[in-house]
mmCIF file of C-alpha atoms in Angstrom:
data_model
loop_
_atom_site.group_PDB
_atom_site.id
_atom_site.type_symbol
_atom_site.label_atom_id
_atom_site.label_comp_id
_atom_site.label_asym_id
_atom_site.label_seq_id
_atom_site.Cartn_x
_atom_site.Cartn_y
_atom_site.Cartn_z
ATOM 1 C CA MET A 12 8.427 3.979 2.635
ATOM 2 C CA ILE A 13 8.243 7.573 3.815
ATOM 3 C CA PHE A 14 9.230 10.701 1.904
ATOM 4 C CA ALA A 15 9.904 13.875 3.892
ATOM 5 C CA TYR A 16 11.003 17.373 2.890
ATOM 6 C CA ASN A 17 11.757 20.295 5.194
ATOM 7 C CA PRO A 18 14.027 22.876 3.516
ATOM 8 C CA ALA A 19 14.012 25.221 6.523
ATOM 9 C CA TYR A 20 15.693 22.632 8.766
ATOM 10 C CA VAL A 21 17.306 20.127 6.419
ATOM 11 C CA GLY A 22 17.939 22.074 3.224
ATOM 12 C CA ASP A 23 16.913 21.113 -0.298
ATOM 13 C CA THR A 24 17.063 17.402 0.518
ATOM 14 C CA LEU A 25 14.467 14.674 0.148
ATOM 15 C CA LEU A 26 14.616 12.222 3.045
ATOM 16 C CA ILE A 27 13.485 8.682 2.269
ATOM 17 C CA ILE A 28 12.862 6.263 5.147
ATOM 18 C CA THR A 29 12.604 2.634 4.067
ATOM 19 C CA ASP A 30 12.991 0.610 7.266
ATOM 20 C CA ASP A 31 13.373 0.763 11.037
ATOM 21 C CA ASP A 32 17.010 1.170 12.114
ATOM 22 C CA LYS A 33 16.127 -0.521 15.439
ATOM 23 C CA GLY A 34 18.615 1.710 17.222
ATOM 24 C CA LEU A 35 21.624 0.220 15.439
ATOM 25 C CA LEU A 36 24.618 2.296 14.405
ATOM 26 C CA GLN A 37 24.306 3.809 10.947
ATOM 27 C CA GLU A 38 26.762 3.956 8.076
ATOM 28 C CA VAL A 39 26.413 6.540 5.288
ATOM 29 C CA THR A 40 27.690 6.038 1.751
ATOM 30 C CA ARG A 41 27.514 9.149 -0.433
ATOM 31 C CA LYS A 42 27.884 9.193 -4.201
ATOM 32 C CA GLY A 43 27.247 12.537 -5.844
ATOM 33 C CA LYS A 44 23.836 13.843 -4.806
ATOM 34 C CA VAL A 45 22.748 10.561 -3.211
ATOM 35 C CA ALA A 46 23.497 9.213 0.258
ATOM 36 C CA ARG A 47 22.521 5.699 1.347
ATOM 37 C CA ILE A 48 21.958 5.042 5.052
ATOM 38 C CA GLN A 49 22.597 1.496 6.236
ATOM 39 C CA THR A 50 22.668 -0.077 9.677
ATOM 40 C CA GLU A 51 25.710 -1.942 10.931
ATOM 41 C CA ASP A 52 24.054 -5.181 9.796
ATOM 42 C CA LYS A 53 23.987 -3.767 6.229
ATOM 43 C CA ARG A 54 20.248 -3.157 6.003
ATOM 44 C CA THR A 55 19.371 -0.083 3.951
ATOM 45 C CA VAL A 56 17.051 2.049 6.078
ATOM 46 C CA GLY A 57 17.004 5.287 4.128
ATOM 47 C CA TRP A 58 18.260 7.593 1.412
ATOM 48 C CA ASN A 59 18.983 11.305 1.139
ATOM 49 C CA ILE A 60 18.601 12.952 -2.255
ATOM 50 C CA PHE A 61 20.349 16.345 -2.254
ATOM 51 C CA GLY A 62 19.223 19.219 -4.485
ATOM 52 C CA ILE A 63 15.845 17.568 -4.985
ATOM 53 C CA SER A 64 14.233 20.723 -6.413
ATOM 54 C CA GLN A 65 16.536 20.378 -9.429
ATOM 55 C CA LEU A 66 15.097 16.935 -10.104
ATOM 56 C CA MET A 67 11.375 17.507 -9.644
ATOM 57 C CA ALA A 68 8.811 20.190 -8.863
ATOM 58 C CA SER A 69 8.875 21.830 -5.432
ATOM 59 C CA GLN A 70 7.676 19.640 -2.583
ATOM 60 C CA ASP A 71 5.198 20.262 0.203
ATOM 61 C CA VAL A 72 6.767 20.575 3.637
ATOM 62 C CA GLY A 73 6.719 17.567 5.944
ATOM 63 C CA GLN A 74 5.684 14.138 4.755
ATOM 64 C CA VAL A 75 5.088 14.244 1.000
ATOM 65 C CA GLU A 76 3.374 11.946 -1.468
ATOM 66 C CA LEU A 77 5.159 11.113 -4.708
ATOM 67 C CA THR A 78 3.775 9.707 -7.948
ATOM 68 C CA GLU A 79 5.069 6.551 -9.616
ATOM 69 C CA LYS A 80 6.732 8.776 -12.228
ATOM 70 C CA GLN A 81 8.544 10.770 -9.537
ATOM 71 C CA ILE A 82 9.726 7.604 -7.788
ATOM 72 C CA GLY A 83 10.950 6.425 -11.193
ATOM 73 C CA LEU A 84 13.047 9.603 -11.407
ATOM 74 C CA LEU A 85 14.480 8.839 -7.968
ATOM 75 C CA ASN A 86 15.426 5.321 -9.076
ATOM 76 C CA GLN A 87 17.106 6.774 -12.154
ATOM 77 C CA THR A 88 19.047 9.135 -9.877
ATOM 78 C CA LEU A 89 20.140 6.223 -7.666
ATOM 79 C CA GLN A 90 21.352 4.271 -10.699
ATOM 80 C CA GLU A 91 23.202 7.246 -12.181
ATOM 81 C CA ALA A 92 24.962 7.717 -8.836
ATOM 82 C CA GLY A 93 26.167 4.104 -8.977
ATOM 83 C CA PHE A 94 23.746 2.331 -6.613
ATOM 84 C CA THR A 95 22.088 -0.925 -7.710
ATOM 85 C CA GLU A 96 19.129 -0.811 -5.294
ATOM 86 C CA THR A 97 15.736 0.526 -6.358
ATOM 87 C CA LEU A 98 12.725 1.965 -4.570
ATOM 88 C CA PRO A 99 9.319 0.310 -5.071
ATOM 89 C CA THR A 100 7.305 2.497 -7.421
ATOM 90 C CA LYS A 101 3.923 1.552 -5.979
ATOM 91 C CA VAL A 102 3.525 2.915 -2.472
ATOM 92 C CA GLN A 103 0.591 1.656 -0.409
ATOM 93 C CA PRO A 104 -1.211 4.140 1.865
ATOM 94 C CA LYS A 105 -0.023 4.009 5.465
ATOM 95 C CA PHE A 106 -3.126 5.553 7.041
ATOM 96 C CA VAL A 107 -6.169 3.430 6.277
ATOM 97 C CA ILE A 108 -9.643 2.682 7.563
ATOM 98 C CA GLY A 109 -9.741 -0.501 9.615
ATOM 99 C CA TYR A 110 -12.386 -2.707 11.179
ATOM 100 C CA VAL A 111 -11.845 -4.116 14.687
ATOM 101 C CA LYS A 112 -12.691 -7.809 14.266
ATOM 102 C CA THR A 113 -11.728 -8.892 17.785
ATOM 103 C CA CYS A 114 -10.803 -7.118 21.016
ATOM 104 C CA GLU A 115 -9.562 -8.886 24.139
ATOM 105 C CA ALA A 116 -8.094 -7.594 27.384
ATOM 106 C CA HIS A 117 -4.317 -7.898 27.694
ATOM 107 C CA LYS A 118 -3.573 -10.475 30.416
ATOM 108 C CA ASP A 119 -0.650 -8.457 31.787
ATOM 109 C CA SER A 120 -2.253 -4.996 31.792
ATOM 110 C CA ASP A 121 -5.266 -3.281 33.306
ATOM 111 C CA HIS A 122 -5.729 -0.881 30.357
ATOM 112 C CA LEU A 123 -4.327 -2.489 27.203
ATOM 113 C CA SER A 124 -6.371 -4.476 24.692
ATOM 114 C CA ILE A 125 -5.211 -6.901 22.002
ATOM 115 C CA THR A 126 -7.104 -6.397 18.772
ATOM 116 C CA GLU A 127 -7.281 -7.947 15.331
ATOM 117 C CA VAL A 128 -7.959 -5.184 12.832
ATOM 118 C CA GLU A 129 -8.850 -5.792 9.211
ATOM 119 C CA VAL A 130 -7.116 -3.160 7.080
ATOM 120 C CA ASP A 131 -7.819 -4.725 3.699
ATOM 121 C CA GLN A 132 -9.656 -7.736 2.342
ATOM 122 C CA GLU A 133 -6.526 -9.862 2.606
ATOM 123 C CA GLU A 134 -4.732 -8.208 5.527
ATOM 124 C CA THR A 135 -5.456 -8.271 9.251
ATOM 125 C CA LEU A 136 -3.081 -6.738 11.777
ATOM 126 C CA GLN A 137 -2.660 -7.524 15.466
ATOM 127 C CA ILE A 138 -2.512 -4.186 17.282
ATOM 128 C CA VAL A 139 -2.185 -3.568 20.997
ATOM 129 C CA CYS A 140 -4.281 -0.544 21.932
ATOM 130 C CA GLY A 141 -4.597 1.421 25.166
ATOM 131 C CA ALA A 142 -7.645 3.534 24.301
ATOM 132 C CA PRO A 143 -10.559 3.260 26.743
ATOM 133 C CA ASN A 144 -13.140 3.236 23.926
ATOM 134 C CA ILE A 145 -11.612 0.438 21.833
ATOM 135 C CA ARG A 146 -14.063 -2.377 21.194
ATOM 136 C CA GLU A 147 -15.042 -5.017 18.669
ATOM 137 C CA GLY A 148 -17.015 -3.791 15.676
ATOM 138 C CA LEU A 149 -15.561 -0.283 15.404
ATOM 139 C CA LYS A 150 -14.365 1.368 12.201
ATOM 140 C CA VAL A 151 -11.097 3.134 13.034
ATOM 141 C CA VAL A 152 -8.051 4.848 11.528
ATOM 142 C CA VAL A 153 -4.962 2.647 11.482
ATOM 143 C CA ALA A 154 -1.388 3.854 11.070
ATOM 144 C CA LYS A 155 0.313 0.860 9.478
ATOM 145 C CA PRO A 156 3.998 -0.003 10.026
ATOM 146 C CA GLY A 157 6.118 2.552 8.195
ATOM 147 C CA ALA A 158 3.681 5.423 8.769
ATOM 148 C CA MET A 159 4.885 8.816 9.926
ATOM 149 C CA MET A 160 2.587 10.583 12.373
ATOM 150 C CA PRO A 161 1.971 14.340 11.996
ATOM 151 C CA ASP A 162 4.401 15.008 14.864
ATOM 152 C CA GLY A 163 7.148 13.062 13.054
ATOM 153 C CA THR A 164 6.894 9.852 15.094
ATOM 154 C CA MET A 165 7.488 6.714 13.033
ATOM 155 C CA ILE A 166 5.290 3.642 13.493
ATOM 156 C CA TRP A 167 7.113 0.314 13.351
ATOM 157 C CA PRO A 168 6.262 -3.200 14.519
ATOM 158 C CA GLY A 169 6.878 -3.492 18.236
ATOM 159 C CA GLU A 170 5.926 -5.246 21.432
ATOM 160 C CA LEU A 171 3.806 -4.085 24.370
ATOM 161 C CA ARG A 172 3.901 -6.093 27.580
ATOM 162 C CA GLY A 173 5.181 -9.116 25.683
ATOM 163 C CA VAL A 174 2.602 -8.981 22.865
ATOM 164 C CA GLU A 175 3.541 -8.105 19.302
ATOM 165 C CA SER A 176 1.828 -5.071 17.769
ATOM 166 C CA PHE A 177 1.842 -4.120 14.089
ATOM 167 C CA GLY A 178 0.648 -0.529 13.816
ATOM 168 C CA MET A 179 -1.394 1.938 15.816
ATOM 169 C CA ILE A 180 -5.095 2.744 16.094
ATOM 170 C CA CYS A 181 -5.223 6.538 16.055
ATOM 171 C CA SER A 182 -7.029 9.231 17.992
ATOM 172 C CA ALA A 183 -8.154 12.501 16.403
ATOM 173 C CA LYS A 184 -5.541 14.316 18.501
ATOM 174 C CA GLU A 185 -2.724 12.064 17.291
ATOM 175 C CA LEU A 186 -3.838 12.736 13.719
ATOM 176 C CA GLN A 187 -3.915 16.478 14.526
ATOM 177 C CA LEU A 188 -7.443 16.799 13.180
ATOM 178 C CA PRO A 189 -9.273 20.114 13.675
ATOM 179 C CA ASP A 190 -11.365 20.311 16.866
ATOM 180 C CA ALA A 191 -9.899 17.063 18.196
ATOM 181 C CA PRO A 192 -11.235 16.314 21.694
ATOM 182 C CA GLU A 193 -8.798 16.517 24.591
ATOM 183 C CA LYS A 194 -10.090 13.387 26.294
ATOM 184 C CA ARG A 195 -8.344 10.093 25.602
ATOM 185 C CA GLY A 196 -9.827 7.778 23.018
ATOM 186 C CA ILE A 197 -9.431 6.633 19.447
ATOM 187 C CA LEU A 198 -11.327 8.206 16.569
ATOM 188 C CA GLU A 199 -14.554 6.304 15.869
ATOM 189 C CA LEU A 200 -15.634 6.382 12.221
ATOM 190 C CA SER A 201 -19.107 5.961 10.805
ATOM 191 C CA GLU A 202 -20.373 2.487 9.932
ATOM 192 C CA ASP A 203 -20.319 3.285 6.208
ATOM 193 C CA ALA A 204 -16.546 3.957 6.223
ATOM 194 C CA VAL A 205 -14.853 1.676 3.677
ATOM 195 C CA VAL A 206 -12.285 -0.729 5.120
ATOM 196 C CA GLY A 207 -8.914 -0.463 3.385
ATOM 197 C CA LYS A 208 -9.537 2.995 1.986
ATOM 198 C CA ALA A 209 -6.792 5.551 2.548
ATOM 199 C CA PHE A 210 -7.544 8.086 5.273
ATOM 200 C CA PHE A 211 -6.645 11.688 4.514
ATOM 201 C CA GLY A 212 -8.213 13.390 7.522
ATOM 202 C CA GLU A 213 -11.546 14.352 6.012
#
């Protein structure tokens, strides 16, 4: 679940992205200050909350992080508008430190690798990666499905050359870190980086 706020371009509206629309046509149902966005197959993929500054303190611009209390206020707003759906109050970090457990060459590509990346003690993701420096044993930054990159790109499960991929292993440039190198390659973290910990760009 992604929260985004950009008053200069969108107005005083909180955008909430909950799922991938997969390119399907969208239907919008508006009730008061709330609009629900659904795909033609009736999946809810997002919400717009208008006049958000009247509901909670001013937001940062771009992707924003909300507290459980703030998400509770959003759920109350949805209910008051007449919607029965609710947003999960506990939001897991989408950018985390991962450990590359395995790395094998893609059979149908001369530059892609298929990796298994541990992103938590109980979660391992298969991620197809095209970085030249990807290898087994690295600590890396993983954008999990549902993450929004600094340039606004959304990360969803996908398929590369016939192989499923669930996330992206990030470079410093993709994360828009200061002094990011121009050459291609993922960001390599120190060995003492803690797997599963949220990554904030430090």
